[in-house]
mmCIF file of C-alpha atoms in Angstrom:
data_model
loop_
_atom_site.group_PDB
_atom_site.id
_atom_site.type_symbol
_atom_site.label_atom_id
_atom_site.label_comp_id
_atom_site.label_asym_id
_atom_site.label_seq_id
_atom_site.Cartn_x
_atom_site.Cartn_y
_atom_site.Cartn_z
ATOM 1 C CA MET A 1 17.318 40.159 -4.620
ATOM 2 C CA THR A 2 17.478 41.468 -0.287
ATOM 3 C CA SER A 3 19.370 39.561 1.849
ATOM 4 C CA THR A 4 16.110 40.017 4.178
ATOM 5 C CA PRO A 5 13.788 36.559 4.689
ATOM 6 C CA ASP A 6 10.277 36.988 4.772
ATOM 7 C CA PRO A 7 9.700 35.935 8.838
ATOM 8 C CA ALA A 8 5.818 35.044 7.391
ATOM 9 C CA PHE A 9 7.427 31.643 5.948
ATOM 10 C CA ALA A 10 7.908 30.582 9.925
ATOM 11 C CA GLY A 11 5.172 28.198 9.513
ATOM 12 C CA ARG A 12 5.232 27.655 5.902
ATOM 13 C CA THR A 13 5.237 23.640 4.502
ATOM 14 C CA TYR A 14 6.323 22.882 1.034
ATOM 15 C CA PRO A 15 4.874 19.702 -1.353
ATOM 16 C CA SER A 16 6.653 16.393 0.042
ATOM 17 C CA GLY A 17 8.028 14.746 -2.716
ATOM 18 C CA PRO A 18 9.703 13.966 -5.104
ATOM 19 C CA VAL A 19 10.682 10.554 -4.275
ATOM 20 C CA HIS A 20 13.691 9.582 -3.641
ATOM 21 C CA VAL A 21 15.528 5.951 -3.897
ATOM 22 C CA VAL A 22 18.080 5.473 -1.124
ATOM 23 C CA SER A 23 21.868 3.474 -3.209
ATOM 24 C CA GLY A 24 23.468 1.259 -1.825
ATOM 25 C CA ALA A 25 27.157 2.331 -4.013
ATOM 26 C CA LYS A 26 26.074 6.410 -2.650
ATOM 27 C CA ILE A 27 25.851 4.903 0.596
ATOM 28 C CA ALA A 28 29.172 3.226 0.300
ATOM 29 C CA GLU A 29 30.553 6.632 -1.004
ATOM 30 C CA LEU A 30 29.471 8.626 1.621
ATOM 31 C CA ALA A 31 30.556 6.351 4.565
ATOM 32 C CA ARG A 32 34.211 6.802 2.414
ATOM 33 C CA ALA A 33 33.802 9.602 2.297
ATOM 34 C CA THR A 34 33.868 10.658 6.131
ATOM 35 C CA GLY A 35 35.997 7.719 7.454
ATOM 36 C CA ALA A 36 32.739 5.561 8.697
ATOM 37 C CA THR A 37 34.643 2.164 8.519
ATOM 38 C CA ASP A 38 31.784 -0.635 10.145
ATOM 39 C CA PRO A 39 31.098 -3.058 7.409
ATOM 40 C CA VAL A 40 27.037 -2.727 7.334
ATOM 41 C CA HIS A 41 27.447 1.180 5.280
ATOM 42 C CA THR A 42 30.121 -0.383 2.117
ATOM 43 C CA ASP A 43 29.061 -4.232 2.329
ATOM 44 C CA ASP A 44 25.755 -5.441 1.828
ATOM 45 C CA ALA A 45 26.628 -8.701 2.964
ATOM 46 C CA ALA A 46 28.245 -7.756 5.937
ATOM 47 C CA ALA A 47 24.896 -5.832 6.754
ATOM 48 C CA ARG A 48 22.603 -8.704 5.917
ATOM 49 C CA ALA A 49 24.761 -10.230 8.562
ATOM 50 C CA ALA A 50 23.965 -7.697 10.545
ATOM 51 C CA GLY A 51 19.935 -7.449 10.013
ATOM 52 C CA PHE A 52 20.099 -4.793 7.845
ATOM 53 C CA ALA A 53 18.216 -4.638 4.602
ATOM 54 C CA GLY A 54 21.208 -3.631 2.974
ATOM 55 C CA VAL A 55 23.833 -1.147 3.558
ATOM 56 C CA VAL A 56 22.588 1.091 5.961
ATOM 57 C CA ALA A 57 23.106 4.618 5.918
ATOM 58 C CA THR A 58 24.854 6.985 7.987
ATOM 59 C CA PRO A 59 22.983 10.159 9.658
ATOM 60 C CA THR A 60 24.556 12.628 7.385
ATOM 61 C CA PHE A 61 23.498 10.556 4.003
ATOM 62 C CA LEU A 62 20.266 12.269 4.706
ATOM 63 C CA VAL A 63 21.479 15.807 4.600
ATOM 64 C CA SER A 64 21.863 15.851 1.544
ATOM 65 C CA LEU A 65 17.901 15.014 1.239
ATOM 66 C CA ALA A 66 17.070 17.472 2.973
ATOM 67 C CA GLN A 67 19.788 19.596 1.247
ATOM 68 C CA SER A 68 17.697 18.791 -2.244
ATOM 69 C CA ALA A 69 13.838 19.332 0.409
ATOM 70 C CA GLU A 70 15.261 22.895 1.297
ATOM 71 C CA THR A 71 15.963 24.038 -2.026
ATOM 72 C CA ALA A 72 12.079 24.723 -2.919
ATOM 73 C CA TYR A 73 12.713 27.163 0.130
ATOM 74 C CA ILE A 74 15.359 28.469 -0.333
ATOM 75 C CA GLU A 75 14.195 29.471 -3.782
ATOM 76 C CA ASP A 76 11.351 29.961 -4.104
ATOM 77 C CA PRO A 77 11.783 34.111 -4.479
ATOM 78 C CA GLU A 78 9.525 35.437 -1.925
ATOM 79 C CA ALA A 79 11.174 33.998 1.103
ATOM 80 C CA GLY A 80 14.028 36.937 0.249
ATOM 81 C CA ILE A 81 16.709 34.910 0.833
ATOM 82 C CA ASP A 82 19.732 35.914 -1.347
ATOM 83 C CA PHE A 83 21.739 32.354 -1.265
ATOM 84 C CA SER A 84 25.712 34.228 -1.572
ATOM 85 C CA ARG A 85 25.104 34.911 1.598
ATOM 86 C CA VAL A 86 23.916 31.634 3.630
ATOM 87 C CA VAL A 87 26.266 29.848 5.544
ATOM 88 C CA HIS A 88 25.502 26.788 7.459
ATOM 89 C CA GLY A 89 24.725 26.446 11.298
ATOM 90 C CA GLU A 90 23.844 23.110 12.090
ATOM 91 C CA GLU A 91 22.713 19.743 12.406
ATOM 92 C CA GLY A 92 20.714 17.412 14.204
ATOM 93 C CA PHE A 93 19.166 14.517 12.907
ATOM 94 C CA GLU A 94 15.902 12.724 14.673
ATOM 95 C CA LEU A 95 16.106 9.144 13.594
ATOM 96 C CA HIS A 96 12.949 6.268 13.064
ATOM 97 C CA ARG A 97 15.203 3.821 11.719
ATOM 98 C CA PRO A 98 17.962 3.098 9.483
ATOM 99 C CA VAL A 99 18.214 4.571 6.155
ATOM 100 C CA VAL A 100 18.596 1.203 4.198
ATOM 101 C CA ALA A 101 19.985 0.846 -0.056
ATOM 102 C CA GLY A 102 16.337 0.278 -1.788
ATOM 103 C CA ASP A 103 14.701 2.481 0.543
ATOM 104 C CA ARG A 104 11.580 5.030 -1.276
ATOM 105 C CA LEU A 105 11.698 8.485 1.302
ATOM 106 C CA ILE A 106 9.608 11.216 0.681
ATOM 107 C CA PRO A 107 11.024 14.738 2.489
ATOM 108 C CA THR A 108 8.347 17.723 3.758
ATOM 109 C CA LEU A 109 10.303 20.599 4.361
ATOM 110 C CA THR A 110 8.930 22.313 6.613
ATOM 111 C CA VAL A 111 10.410 26.403 8.371
ATOM 112 C CA GLU A 112 10.104 26.380 11.105
ATOM 113 C CA SER A 113 11.730 29.884 12.472
ATOM 114 C CA VAL A 114 12.796 33.031 10.631
ATOM 115 C CA ARG A 115 13.839 35.477 13.082
ATOM 116 C CA ALA A 116 16.295 38.577 13.398
ATOM 117 C CA ALA A 117 20.438 37.777 15.355
ATOM 118 C CA GLY A 118 23.369 40.188 15.077
ATOM 119 C CA GLY A 119 21.811 42.424 12.142
ATOM 120 C CA HIS A 120 21.623 38.761 10.507
ATOM 121 C CA SER A 121 18.079 35.923 9.784
ATOM 122 C CA MET A 122 18.497 32.508 11.738
ATOM 123 C CA ILE A 123 16.116 30.223 9.832
ATOM 124 C CA THR A 124 15.562 26.671 10.868
ATOM 125 C CA THR A 125 14.405 23.989 8.387
ATOM 126 C CA ARG A 126 12.897 20.585 9.510
ATOM 127 C CA VAL A 127 12.531 18.327 6.126
ATOM 128 C CA ASP A 128 10.775 15.291 8.004
ATOM 129 C CA VAL A 129 11.581 11.671 6.253
ATOM 130 C CA ALA A 130 8.811 9.109 5.605
ATOM 131 C CA ASP A 131 8.892 5.881 3.421
ATOM 132 C CA GLU A 132 6.526 5.335 0.881
ATOM 133 C CA GLY A 133 3.241 4.117 3.106
ATOM 134 C CA GLY A 134 3.528 7.169 5.409
ATOM 135 C CA SER A 135 6.161 5.893 8.108
ATOM 136 C CA ALA A 136 8.217 8.016 9.809
ATOM 137 C CA VAL A 137 12.235 7.221 8.813
ATOM 138 C CA ALA A 138 13.535 10.413 10.206
ATOM 139 C CA ALA A 139 13.656 13.928 11.028
ATOM 140 C CA VAL A 140 16.149 17.011 10.015
ATOM 141 C CA ARG A 141 16.357 19.659 11.765
ATOM 142 C CA SER A 142 18.863 22.789 10.393
ATOM 143 C CA VAL A 143 20.068 26.216 11.264
ATOM 144 C CA ILE A 144 21.192 28.230 7.643
ATOM 145 C CA VAL A 145 22.677 31.443 8.873
ATOM 146 C CA VAL A 146 21.759 35.243 6.049
ATOM 147 C CA ARG A 147 24.168 37.271 6.742
ATOM 148 C CA GLY A 148 23.223 41.249 6.932
ATOM 149 C CA GLU A 149 24.076 43.547 4.972
#
């Protein structure tokens, strides 16, 4: 497989889905793993007392959903990505509302840009996350680097 991503994929949007059901146990698990100490992330009663419908995910929780969506692009044989050469560049979040246990979220991946830089390829992706009603929940922007030969 070539390690040169096809720049023609810039602007491509992959089909949405599938639905991801947000688990309170997974939210709490990630909160503990990342040292998030606010009980709204681990205690349903504390979250409800704070006005949420369930435990609240930290923004980094959305990384697993975004990376799941990015798989469609990375595994697309025509995209030209050799995953053994991929290095994570950066991650950014735009939250439209809190993500809580019980949410049913649908991701949509767009490849925003593919550019060469110093013998490597820099790829920016955006995963727009919506609820089943189509309301925007968040956007996760990622930069991955595909190392050159």
